[in-house]
Amino acid sequence: MAGSYCVEERKACVRWVEKYFKDCLCNMKDEISFSLGLISLVFWGVAEIPQIITIFRTKKSHGVSLLFLLTWVAGDICNLTGCLLEPATLPTQYYTALLYTITTIVLLLLIIYYDYISNWYKLRQKVNHKRDEEEERKQLKPPKPTYESGIPIPNGTLKAVPRQEYFYMSARSLAGSGTPPWGTYMRAAKSGPSAMESIHDSSSEDDETYPAFSKNPPTKARPIPRPAVGSYGTFLAAAVNLPLKANALREGYIRFGGRKLLQEYETHSTFGQGLGWLMAAIYISGRIPQIWLNIKRGSVEGLSPFMFIFALVANVTYVGSILVRTTEFESIKANMPWLLDAVLCVALDLFIILQYIYYRYLPRREERGDYYEGERAASS
Ligand SMILES: NC(=[NH2+])NCCC[C@H](N)C(=O)O
């Protein structure tokens, strides 16, 4: 029956929570649990923003493990479905899952943009630019590597035409073709972002080789295309609609005797539980690529510690919200995957925060060696 718990309590429960969250807060414990759930929701809502800002600022995502974020998305899908199916989970757990799925997708899109799309365009521009330069050099007779060099306007006399009227025009732009030669894309795709970067980094060398051309690029830089507005619109519309659909599913579930909001545990969804355990395994193992990346690089540059600090607070309050609501064994058992996952993630996040402190603030052994050598030399 819908809202059986609220009805059973025969108390004036918190209306807006009942209305918007489909949760019944009828005593102090419920209220504390709900508040903790809300704190967790807020912290998860902001947890990934510092990392998004770091990537925006540095225009690189090398500090955060892509695999770690992918496991988050995979875990989020299991989590969302598991929360919908398992009646013992709290409504705040579901809303939190929805919120962090969206923020993680934003973070992933940003990484894909900077690591792949943006680098791919830079590489494409560079290849076009280089080829245009070569074509122009072939056309210019004799080639003059100065600002004055170029193809004079037909019928114009050199003396009469002011310098600005000389223009560069590549054979490709004359032919009206914007297609780079076959193989350019393939090379970019095969070599991956790091290779793209290395090619891009070599631009300074090339610039030195052809100073006149590089300072005055013959072809206009093409604007970096943005994803079509339509696709954003579709994504947003779907995201906004999701809670409504989820609510409908949830309500339907409650109506048919499914969710009892931690009060009665006649039915548990085996599939929901299974998804919960799968989610826990994915989330927990997802931290390993990040820990490994930090060790491999011997650095935490480009990684925002706040993402892990906020995640830690969010996971602690998440556990609190479940345990404060009820300590009944049945309820704890049904929530075990969610509880265990959050507790283990807290431990792993603590480890990542310690790694951050170690790599960022503690001097390396070699640095310490240099320092002591210097000290000794100074004192002798
Ligand atoms: N996309 C997310 N932020 N998902 C949240 C994952 C929650 C999980 N307990 C963890 O800390 O890994």
mmCIF file of C-alpha atoms and ligand atoms in Angstrom:
data_model
loop_
_atom_site.group_PDB
_atom_site.id
_atom_site.type_symbol
_atom_site.label_atom_id
_atom_site.label_comp_id
_atom_site.label_asym_id
_atom_site.label_seq_id
_atom_site.Cartn_x
_atom_site.Cartn_y
_atom_site.Cartn_z
ATOM 1 C CA MET A 1 0.000 0.000 0.000
ATOM 2 C CA ALA A 2 1.248 3.464 -0.827
ATOM 3 C CA GLY A 3 2.844 5.204 2.142
ATOM 4 C CA SER A 4 1.927 2.377 4.490
ATOM 5 C CA TYR A 5 4.563 3.466 6.950
ATOM 6 C CA CYS A 6 3.274 7.058 7.156
ATOM 7 C CA VAL A 7 -0.257 5.760 7.613
ATOM 8 C CA GLU A 8 0.810 3.257 10.238
ATOM 9 C CA GLU A 9 2.578 5.917 12.265
ATOM 10 C CA ARG A 10 -0.622 8.019 12.432
ATOM 11 C CA LYS A 11 1.474 11.131 12.845
ATOM 12 C CA ALA A 12 1.835 14.314 10.906
ATOM 13 C CA CYS A 13 4.952 13.343 8.980
ATOM 14 C CA VAL A 14 6.987 15.871 7.041
ATOM 15 C CA ARG A 15 4.738 16.669 4.097
ATOM 16 C CA TRP A 16 7.237 17.992 1.554
ATOM 17 C CA VAL A 17 9.537 15.054 2.099
ATOM 18 C CA GLU A 18 6.627 12.710 1.648
ATOM 19 C CA LYS A 19 5.563 14.559 -1.479
ATOM 20 C CA TYR A 20 8.888 15.035 -3.222
ATOM 21 C CA PHE A 21 11.019 12.229 -1.858
ATOM 22 C CA LYS A 22 8.349 9.638 -1.161
ATOM 23 C CA ASP A 23 9.908 9.198 2.249
ATOM 24 C CA CYS A 24 8.244 9.256 5.672
ATOM 25 C CA LEU A 25 9.894 11.230 8.422
ATOM 26 C CA CYS A 26 7.809 10.598 11.488
ATOM 27 C CA ASN A 27 10.359 10.630 14.258
ATOM 28 C CA MET A 28 13.713 12.086 15.187
ATOM 29 C CA LYS A 29 15.657 9.096 13.828
ATOM 30 C CA ASP A 30 13.974 9.407 10.452
ATOM 31 C CA GLU A 31 14.757 13.097 10.337
ATOM 32 C CA ILE A 32 18.432 12.625 11.189
ATOM 33 C CA SER A 33 18.671 9.828 8.640
ATOM 34 C CA PHE A 34 17.055 11.981 5.973
ATOM 35 C CA SER A 35 19.317 14.954 6.808
ATOM 36 C CA LEU A 36 22.391 12.747 6.499
ATOM 37 C CA GLY A 37 21.044 11.462 3.203
ATOM 38 C CA LEU A 38 20.625 15.046 2.000
ATOM 39 C CA ILE A 39 24.181 15.954 3.087
ATOM 40 C CA SER A 40 25.442 12.945 1.150
ATOM 41 C CA LEU A 41 23.430 14.059 -1.863
ATOM 42 C CA VAL A 42 24.890 17.588 -1.703
ATOM 43 C CA PHE A 43 28.464 16.305 -1.309
ATOM 44 C CA TRP A 44 28.056 13.921 -4.216
ATOM 45 C CA GLY A 45 26.555 16.776 -6.189
ATOM 46 C CA VAL A 46 29.704 18.869 -5.754
ATOM 47 C CA ALA A 47 32.335 16.107 -5.465
ATOM 48 C CA GLU A 48 33.298 16.082 -9.112
ATOM 49 C CA ILE A 49 33.177 19.852 -9.656
ATOM 50 C CA PRO A 50 36.779 20.446 -8.423
ATOM 51 C CA GLN A 51 38.044 17.850 -10.903
ATOM 52 C CA ILE A 52 35.972 19.409 -13.681
ATOM 53 C CA ILE A 53 37.517 22.810 -12.829
ATOM 54 C CA THR A 54 41.042 21.330 -12.745
ATOM 55 C CA ILE A 55 40.547 19.847 -16.219
ATOM 56 C CA PHE A 56 39.090 23.109 -17.540
ATOM 57 C CA ARG A 57 42.029 25.067 -16.169
ATOM 58 C CA THR A 58 44.811 22.748 -17.329
ATOM 59 C CA LYS A 59 42.982 21.573 -20.475
ATOM 60 C CA LYS A 60 44.344 18.125 -19.638
ATOM 61 C CA SER A 61 42.939 15.161 -17.802
ATOM 62 C CA HIS A 62 46.120 13.198 -17.259
ATOM 63 C CA GLY A 63 45.717 13.201 -13.445
ATOM 64 C CA VAL A 64 42.493 11.254 -13.291
ATOM 65 C CA SER A 65 42.198 7.645 -14.414
ATOM 66 C CA LEU A 66 39.721 7.188 -17.236
ATOM 67 C CA LEU A 67 39.193 3.585 -16.187
ATOM 68 C CA PHE A 68 38.251 4.733 -12.685
ATOM 69 C CA LEU A 69 35.575 7.055 -14.097
ATOM 70 C CA LEU A 70 34.302 4.357 -16.434
ATOM 71 C CA THR A 71 33.877 1.996 -13.492
ATOM 72 C CA TRP A 72 31.933 4.745 -11.755
ATOM 73 C CA VAL A 73 29.501 4.954 -14.663
ATOM 74 C CA ALA A 74 29.163 1.152 -14.844
ATOM 75 C CA GLY A 75 28.613 1.005 -11.068
ATOM 76 C CA ASP A 76 26.128 3.877 -11.249
ATOM 77 C CA ILE A 77 23.960 1.995 -13.729
ATOM 78 C CA CYS A 78 23.843 -1.060 -11.427
ATOM 79 C CA ASN A 79 23.266 1.224 -8.464
ATOM 80 C CA LEU A 80 20.329 3.064 -10.024
ATOM 81 C CA THR A 81 18.629 -0.133 -11.116
ATOM 82 C CA GLY A 82 19.423 -1.838 -7.814
ATOM 83 C CA CYS A 83 17.942 1.064 -5.811
ATOM 84 C CA LEU A 84 14.800 0.985 -7.922
ATOM 85 C CA LEU A 85 14.337 -2.737 -7.417
ATOM 86 C CA GLU A 86 15.379 -3.159 -3.778
ATOM 87 C CA PRO A 87 12.630 -1.812 -1.500
ATOM 88 C CA ALA A 88 14.919 -1.600 1.532
ATOM 89 C CA THR A 89 16.959 1.231 0.032
ATOM 90 C CA LEU A 90 16.091 4.801 0.961
ATOM 91 C CA PRO A 91 14.690 7.308 -1.525
ATOM 92 C CA THR A 92 17.694 9.576 -0.892
ATOM 93 C CA GLN A 93 19.941 6.715 -2.008
ATOM 94 C CA TYR A 94 18.170 6.657 -5.343
ATOM 95 C CA TYR A 95 18.302 10.440 -5.849
ATOM 96 C CA THR A 96 21.981 10.509 -4.878
ATOM 97 C CA ALA A 97 22.693 7.785 -7.438
ATOM 98 C CA LEU A 98 20.873 9.779 -10.099
ATOM 99 C CA LEU A 99 22.798 12.937 -9.285
ATOM 100 C CA TYR A 100 26.268 11.444 -9.385
ATOM 101 C CA THR A 101 25.560 9.504 -12.536
ATOM 102 C CA ILE A 102 24.883 12.830 -14.269
ATOM 103 C CA THR A 103 27.958 14.606 -12.842
ATOM 104 C CA THR A 104 30.216 11.685 -13.747
ATOM 105 C CA ILE A 105 28.915 11.666 -17.304
ATOM 106 C CA VAL A 106 29.698 15.416 -17.546
ATOM 107 C CA LEU A 107 33.213 14.755 -16.244
ATOM 108 C CA LEU A 108 33.714 11.912 -18.720
ATOM 109 C CA LEU A 109 32.496 14.006 -21.649
ATOM 110 C CA LEU A 110 34.942 16.729 -20.665
ATOM 111 C CA ILE A 111 37.815 14.244 -20.592
ATOM 112 C CA ILE A 112 36.820 12.758 -23.931
ATOM 113 C CA TYR A 113 36.683 16.283 -25.359
ATOM 114 C CA TYR A 114 40.115 17.357 -24.119
ATOM 115 C CA ASP A 115 41.895 14.052 -24.597
ATOM 116 C CA TYR A 116 40.464 12.996 -27.893
ATOM 117 C CA ILE A 117 38.334 15.513 -29.819
ATOM 118 C CA SER A 118 40.372 18.631 -29.076
ATOM 119 C CA ASN A 119 43.705 16.889 -29.718
ATOM 120 C CA TRP A 120 42.371 15.318 -32.880
ATOM 121 C CA TYR A 121 41.359 18.744 -34.229
ATOM 122 C CA LYS A 122 44.677 20.278 -33.279
ATOM 123 C CA LEU A 123 46.433 17.486 -35.136
ATOM 124 C CA ARG A 124 44.171 17.882 -38.150
ATOM 125 C CA GLN A 125 44.771 21.620 -38.258
ATOM 126 C CA LYS A 126 48.475 21.080 -37.979
ATOM 127 C CA VAL A 127 48.533 18.561 -40.813
ATOM 128 C CA ASN A 128 46.486 20.893 -43.036
ATOM 129 C CA HIS A 129 48.658 23.823 -42.117
ATOM 130 C CA LYS A 130 51.852 21.976 -42.910
ATOM 131 C CA ARG A 131 50.592 20.766 -46.245
ATOM 132 C CA ASP A 132 49.401 24.219 -47.223
ATOM 133 C CA GLU A 133 52.796 25.593 -46.387
ATOM 134 C CA GLU A 134 54.472 23.027 -48.581
ATOM 135 C CA GLU A 135 52.126 23.725 -51.461
ATOM 136 C CA GLU A 136 52.710 27.419 -51.159
ATOM 137 C CA ARG A 137 56.415 27.014 -51.084
ATOM 138 C CA LYS A 138 56.192 25.029 -54.302
ATOM 139 C CA GLN A 139 54.077 27.728 -55.914
ATOM 140 C CA LEU A 140 56.139 30.707 -54.885
ATOM 141 C CA LYS A 141 58.847 31.367 -57.450
ATOM 142 C CA PRO A 142 61.374 32.052 -56.160
ATOM 143 C CA PRO A 143 60.305 31.117 -52.610
ATOM 144 C CA LYS A 144 60.808 34.021 -50.289
ATOM 145 C CA PRO A 145 60.563 33.126 -46.606
ATOM 146 C CA THR A 146 59.471 36.657 -45.675
ATOM 147 C CA TYR A 147 56.167 38.381 -45.055
ATOM 148 C CA GLU A 148 56.324 39.850 -48.566
ATOM 149 C CA SER A 149 56.313 36.440 -50.206
ATOM 150 C CA GLY A 150 53.070 35.209 -51.703
ATOM 151 C CA ILE A 151 51.151 35.070 -54.925
ATOM 152 C CA PRO A 152 50.584 38.528 -56.310
ATOM 153 C CA ILE A 153 47.069 39.448 -57.362
ATOM 154 C CA PRO A 154 46.742 38.664 -61.052
ATOM 155 C CA ASN A 155 47.346 41.696 -63.293
ATOM 156 C CA GLY A 156 48.612 43.726 -60.386
ATOM 157 C CA THR A 157 52.011 45.287 -60.570
ATOM 158 C CA LEU A 158 54.352 44.723 -57.764
ATOM 159 C CA LYS A 159 55.052 48.379 -57.183
ATOM 160 C CA ALA A 160 51.503 49.625 -57.440
ATOM 161 C CA VAL A 161 49.928 47.059 -55.153
ATOM 162 C CA PRO A 162 50.205 47.740 -51.462
ATOM 163 C CA ARG A 163 51.651 45.004 -49.294
ATOM 164 C CA GLN A 164 48.337 44.069 -47.699
ATOM 165 C CA GLU A 165 46.862 43.095 -51.017
ATOM 166 C CA TYR A 166 49.213 40.230 -51.473
ATOM 167 C CA PHE A 167 47.494 37.144 -50.294
ATOM 168 C CA TYR A 168 48.211 33.575 -49.732
ATOM 169 C CA MET A 169 46.009 31.044 -51.273
ATOM 170 C CA SER A 170 46.758 27.377 -51.133
ATOM 171 C CA ALA A 171 46.179 24.987 -53.985
ATOM 172 C CA ARG A 172 43.740 23.132 -51.760
ATOM 173 C CA SER A 173 41.687 26.190 -50.922
ATOM 174 C CA LEU A 174 41.635 27.099 -54.624
ATOM 175 C CA ALA A 175 40.353 23.658 -55.364
ATOM 176 C CA GLY A 176 37.778 24.170 -52.620
ATOM 177 C CA SER A 177 38.555 20.925 -50.900
ATOM 178 C CA GLY A 178 38.755 20.691 -47.138
ATOM 179 C CA THR A 179 39.514 16.997 -47.011
ATOM 180 C CA PRO A 180 42.851 16.036 -45.575
ATOM 181 C CA PRO A 181 44.726 13.255 -47.333
ATOM 182 C CA TRP A 182 43.782 9.650 -46.721
ATOM 183 C CA GLY A 183 45.537 8.241 -43.722
ATOM 184 C CA THR A 184 45.585 11.417 -41.664
ATOM 185 C CA TYR A 185 42.637 10.382 -39.553
ATOM 186 C CA MET A 186 43.811 6.827 -39.345
ATOM 187 C CA ARG A 187 47.173 7.913 -38.054
ATOM 188 C CA ALA A 188 45.525 10.118 -35.446
ATOM 189 C CA ALA A 189 43.166 7.422 -34.293
ATOM 190 C CA LYS A 190 45.866 4.785 -34.106
ATOM 191 C CA SER A 191 48.356 6.836 -32.217
ATOM 192 C CA GLY A 192 45.943 7.917 -29.465
ATOM 193 C CA PRO A 193 45.915 11.072 -27.393
ATOM 194 C CA SER A 194 49.466 10.884 -26.127
ATOM 195 C CA ALA A 195 50.837 10.608 -29.618
ATOM 196 C CA MET A 196 48.622 13.453 -30.726
ATOM 197 C CA GLU A 197 50.019 15.537 -27.980
ATOM 198 C CA SER A 198 53.576 14.726 -28.894
ATOM 199 C CA ILE A 199 52.886 15.719 -32.467
ATOM 200 C CA HIS A 200 51.220 18.858 -31.260
ATOM 201 C CA ASP A 201 54.111 19.648 -28.949
ATOM 202 C CA SER A 202 56.530 19.510 -31.809
ATOM 203 C CA SER A 203 54.796 22.537 -33.315
ATOM 204 C CA SER A 204 57.353 24.908 -31.842
ATOM 205 C CA GLU A 205 60.086 23.205 -33.837
ATOM 206 C CA ASP A 206 58.138 23.559 -37.021
ATOM 207 C CA ASP A 207 57.359 27.133 -36.253
ATOM 208 C CA GLU A 208 61.027 27.831 -36.040
ATOM 209 C CA THR A 209 61.622 26.175 -39.406
ATOM 210 C CA TYR A 210 59.084 28.360 -41.180
ATOM 211 C CA PRO A 211 58.798 31.527 -39.149
ATOM 212 C CA ALA A 212 57.164 33.639 -41.827
ATOM 213 C CA PHE A 213 54.381 31.172 -42.498
ATOM 214 C CA SER A 214 53.720 30.099 -39.009
ATOM 215 C CA LYS A 215 53.242 33.647 -37.781
ATOM 216 C CA ASN A 216 50.894 34.389 -40.602
ATOM 217 C CA PRO A 217 48.988 31.166 -41.178
ATOM 218 C CA PRO A 218 47.854 30.842 -44.741
ATOM 219 C CA THR A 219 44.590 29.169 -43.926
ATOM 220 C CA LYS A 220 42.239 30.367 -41.270
ATOM 221 C CA ALA A 221 42.137 28.218 -38.165
ATOM 222 C CA ARG A 222 38.934 26.261 -38.244
ATOM 223 C CA PRO A 223 36.720 26.741 -35.212
ATOM 224 C CA ILE A 224 36.555 23.702 -32.962
ATOM 225 C CA PRO A 225 33.127 22.273 -33.663
ATOM 226 C CA ARG A 226 30.860 22.007 -30.657
ATOM 227 C CA PRO A 227 28.447 19.142 -30.250
ATOM 228 C CA ALA A 228 25.111 19.875 -31.806
ATOM 229 C CA VAL A 229 22.712 21.712 -29.500
ATOM 230 C CA GLY A 230 20.129 19.079 -30.233
ATOM 231 C CA SER A 231 22.135 16.333 -28.597
ATOM 232 C CA TYR A 232 22.587 18.352 -25.404
ATOM 233 C CA GLY A 233 18.893 19.106 -25.424
ATOM 234 C CA THR A 234 18.031 15.473 -25.768
ATOM 235 C CA PHE A 235 20.367 14.531 -22.943
ATOM 236 C CA LEU A 236 19.002 17.218 -20.626
ATOM 237 C CA ALA A 237 15.410 16.400 -21.412
ATOM 238 C CA ALA A 238 16.077 12.757 -20.668
ATOM 239 C CA ALA A 239 17.856 13.614 -17.412
ATOM 240 C CA VAL A 240 15.027 15.869 -16.262
ATOM 241 C CA ASN A 241 12.452 13.235 -17.120
ATOM 242 C CA LEU A 242 14.271 10.413 -15.420
ATOM 243 C CA PRO A 243 13.222 11.185 -11.843
ATOM 244 C CA LEU A 244 9.589 11.381 -12.939
ATOM 245 C CA LYS A 245 9.820 8.048 -14.680
ATOM 246 C CA ALA A 246 11.711 6.602 -11.766
ATOM 247 C CA ASN A 247 9.096 7.962 -9.410
ATOM 248 C CA ALA A 248 6.376 6.339 -11.442
ATOM 249 C CA LEU A 249 8.241 3.046 -11.331
ATOM 250 C CA ARG A 250 8.889 3.504 -7.645
ATOM 251 C CA GLU A 251 5.277 4.421 -6.921
ATOM 252 C CA GLY A 252 4.095 1.471 -8.912
ATOM 253 C CA TYR A 253 6.427 -0.688 -6.953
ATOM 254 C CA ILE A 254 5.232 0.699 -3.615
ATOM 255 C CA ARG A 255 1.614 0.389 -4.640
ATOM 256 C CA PHE A 256 2.024 -3.263 -5.390
ATOM 257 C CA GLY A 257 3.483 -3.930 -2.010
ATOM 258 C CA GLY A 258 7.170 -3.606 -2.858
ATOM 259 C CA ARG A 259 8.835 -0.781 -0.908
ATOM 260 C CA LYS A 260 8.081 -0.580 2.803
ATOM 261 C CA LEU A 261 10.751 1.984 3.523
ATOM 262 C CA LEU A 262 12.804 -0.109 5.858
ATOM 263 C CA GLN A 263 9.869 -1.018 8.036
ATOM 264 C CA GLU A 264 8.733 -4.369 6.784
ATOM 265 C CA TYR A 265 10.927 -6.701 4.843
ATOM 266 C CA GLU A 266 8.713 -9.351 3.474
ATOM 267 C CA THR A 267 10.024 -9.029 -0.032
ATOM 268 C CA HIS A 268 13.503 -8.352 -1.236
ATOM 269 C CA SER A 269 14.475 -8.225 -4.800
ATOM 270 C CA THR A 270 17.041 -10.896 -5.527
ATOM 271 C CA PHE A 271 17.882 -9.148 -8.771
ATOM 272 C CA GLY A 272 18.149 -5.793 -6.962
ATOM 273 C CA GLN A 273 20.472 -7.381 -4.395
ATOM 274 C CA GLY A 274 22.536 -8.968 -7.143
ATOM 275 C CA LEU A 275 22.906 -5.606 -8.848
ATOM 276 C CA GLY A 276 23.857 -4.097 -5.484
ATOM 277 C CA TRP A 277 26.692 -6.588 -5.074
ATOM 278 C CA LEU A 278 27.831 -6.086 -8.651
ATOM 279 C CA MET A 279 27.803 -2.324 -8.064
ATOM 280 C CA ALA A 280 29.892 -2.723 -4.900
ATOM 281 C CA ALA A 281 32.462 -4.880 -6.703
ATOM 282 C CA ILE A 282 32.721 -2.398 -9.579
ATOM 283 C CA TYR A 283 32.990 0.700 -7.344
ATOM 284 C CA ILE A 284 35.581 -0.857 -5.061
ATOM 285 C CA SER A 285 37.783 -2.214 -7.841
ATOM 286 C CA GLY A 286 37.432 1.102 -9.675
ATOM 287 C CA ARG A 287 39.705 2.844 -7.169
ATOM 288 C CA ILE A 288 42.608 0.538 -8.080
ATOM 289 C CA PRO A 289 43.357 2.123 -11.503
ATOM 290 C CA GLN A 290 43.511 5.552 -9.822
ATOM 291 C CA ILE A 291 45.822 4.348 -7.044
ATOM 292 C CA TRP A 292 47.976 2.600 -9.647
ATOM 293 C CA LEU A 293 48.103 5.683 -11.896
ATOM 294 C CA ASN A 294 49.342 7.803 -8.972
ATOM 295 C CA ILE A 295 52.066 5.253 -8.188
ATOM 296 C CA LYS A 296 53.075 4.902 -11.847
ATOM 297 C CA ARG A 297 53.371 8.638 -12.381
ATOM 298 C CA GLY A 298 54.891 9.209 -8.959
ATOM 299 C CA SER A 299 52.784 12.335 -8.955
ATOM 300 C CA VAL A 300 49.252 13.541 -8.352
ATOM 301 C CA GLU A 301 49.478 16.520 -10.662
ATOM 302 C CA GLY A 302 46.164 17.186 -12.382
ATOM 303 C CA LEU A 303 44.206 15.278 -9.736
ATOM 304 C CA SER A 304 41.852 17.196 -7.480
ATOM 305 C CA PRO A 305 42.070 15.994 -3.858
ATOM 306 C CA PHE A 306 38.707 17.613 -3.184
ATOM 307 C CA MET A 307 36.962 15.038 -5.333
ATOM 308 C CA PHE A 308 38.120 12.341 -2.896
ATOM 309 C CA ILE A 309 37.582 14.456 0.233
ATOM 310 C CA PHE A 310 34.007 15.213 -0.823
ATOM 311 C CA ALA A 311 33.423 11.585 -1.843
ATOM 312 C CA LEU A 312 34.677 10.512 1.576
ATOM 313 C CA VAL A 313 32.256 12.817 3.400
ATOM 314 C CA ALA A 314 29.460 11.764 1.049
ATOM 315 C CA ASN A 315 30.105 8.061 1.693
ATOM 316 C CA VAL A 316 30.305 8.532 5.491
ATOM 317 C CA THR A 317 27.001 10.427 5.604
ATOM 318 C CA TYR A 318 25.481 7.859 3.230
ATOM 319 C CA VAL A 319 26.339 5.045 5.652
ATOM 320 C CA GLY A 320 25.025 7.189 8.516
ATOM 321 C CA SER A 321 21.715 7.777 6.755
ATOM 322 C CA ILE A 322 21.136 4.035 6.416
ATOM 323 C CA LEU A 323 22.281 3.026 9.905
ATOM 324 C CA VAL A 324 20.435 5.810 11.746
ATOM 325 C CA ARG A 325 17.134 4.865 10.109
ATOM 326 C CA THR A 326 17.119 1.375 11.517
ATOM 327 C CA THR A 327 19.439 -1.080 13.134
ATOM 328 C CA GLU A 328 17.228 -4.065 12.429
ATOM 329 C CA PHE A 329 19.229 -6.952 11.060
ATOM 330 C CA GLU A 330 16.913 -7.485 8.088
ATOM 331 C CA SER A 331 17.302 -3.913 6.958
ATOM 332 C CA ILE A 332 21.075 -3.914 7.388
ATOM 333 C CA LYS A 333 21.300 -7.193 5.509
ATOM 334 C CA ALA A 334 19.265 -5.883 2.590
ATOM 335 C CA ASN A 335 21.445 -2.777 2.455
ATOM 336 C CA MET A 336 24.705 -4.678 2.877
ATOM 337 C CA PRO A 337 26.080 -4.118 -0.653
ATOM 338 C CA TRP A 338 25.504 -0.357 -0.344
ATOM 339 C CA LEU A 339 26.942 -0.218 3.175
ATOM 340 C CA LEU A 340 29.984 -2.320 2.446
ATOM 341 C CA ASP A 341 30.725 -0.433 -0.742
ATOM 342 C CA ALA A 342 30.561 2.943 0.985
ATOM 343 C CA VAL A 343 32.740 1.797 3.916
ATOM 344 C CA LEU A 344 35.421 0.291 1.659
ATOM 345 C CA CYS A 345 35.371 3.326 -0.628
ATOM 346 C CA VAL A 346 35.981 5.536 2.418
ATOM 347 C CA ALA A 347 39.077 3.471 3.226
ATOM 348 C CA LEU A 348 40.305 3.618 -0.379
ATOM 349 C CA ASP A 349 39.631 7.362 -0.634
ATOM 350 C CA LEU A 350 41.620 7.866 2.557
ATOM 351 C CA PHE A 351 44.467 6.008 0.899
ATOM 352 C CA ILE A 352 44.254 8.226 -2.214
ATOM 353 C CA ILE A 353 44.210 11.358 -0.026
ATOM 354 C CA LEU A 354 47.336 10.078 1.771
ATOM 355 C CA GLN A 355 48.920 9.407 -1.609
ATOM 356 C CA TYR A 356 48.109 12.976 -2.562
ATOM 357 C CA ILE A 357 49.791 14.330 0.563
ATOM 358 C CA TYR A 358 52.792 12.066 0.018
ATOM 359 C CA TYR A 359 53.421 12.968 -3.606
ATOM 360 C CA ARG A 360 52.472 16.605 -3.313
ATOM 361 C CA TYR A 361 53.895 17.730 0.002
ATOM 362 C CA LEU A 362 56.575 15.303 1.118
ATOM 363 C CA PRO A 363 59.950 15.875 -0.511
ATOM 364 C CA ARG A 364 61.149 13.009 -2.668
ATOM 365 C CA ARG A 365 64.125 10.917 -1.612
ATOM 366 C CA GLU A 366 66.340 12.400 -4.342
ATOM 367 C CA GLU A 367 65.267 15.901 -3.356
ATOM 368 C CA ARG A 368 65.974 15.083 0.272
ATOM 369 C CA GLY A 369 69.380 13.717 -0.824
ATOM 370 C CA ASP A 370 70.147 16.912 -2.717
ATOM 371 C CA TYR A 371 69.083 18.947 0.250
ATOM 372 C CA TYR A 372 71.316 17.061 2.711
ATOM 373 C CA GLU A 373 74.238 17.212 0.291
ATOM 374 C CA GLY A 374 73.729 20.956 0.025
ATOM 375 C CA GLU A 375 73.523 21.296 3.799
ATOM 376 C CA ARG A 376 76.715 19.307 4.257
ATOM 377 C CA ALA A 377 78.549 21.312 1.624
ATOM 378 C CA ALA A 378 77.397 24.553 3.219
ATOM 379 C CA SER A 379 78.497 23.539 6.722
ATOM 380 C CA SER A 380 81.931 22.223 5.678
HETATM 381 N N1 LIG B 1 29.686 8.447 -10.182
HETATM 382 C C1 LIG B 1 29.825 8.435 -8.885
HETATM 383 N N2 LIG B 1 30.332 9.444 -8.268
HETATM 384 N N3 LIG B 1 29.409 7.377 -8.244
HETATM 385 C C2 LIG B 1 29.443 7.274 -6.840
HETATM 386 C C3 LIG B 1 30.081 6.061 -6.401
HETATM 387 C C4 LIG B 1 29.770 5.771 -4.976
HETATM 388 C C5 LIG B 1 30.663 4.749 -4.405
HETATM 389 N N4 LIG B 1 30.325 4.483 -3.055
HETATM 390 C C6 LIG B 1 32.083 5.244 -4.535
HETATM 391 O O1 LIG B 1 32.513 5.990 -3.690
HETATM 392 O O2 LIG B 1 32.761 4.897 -5.473
#
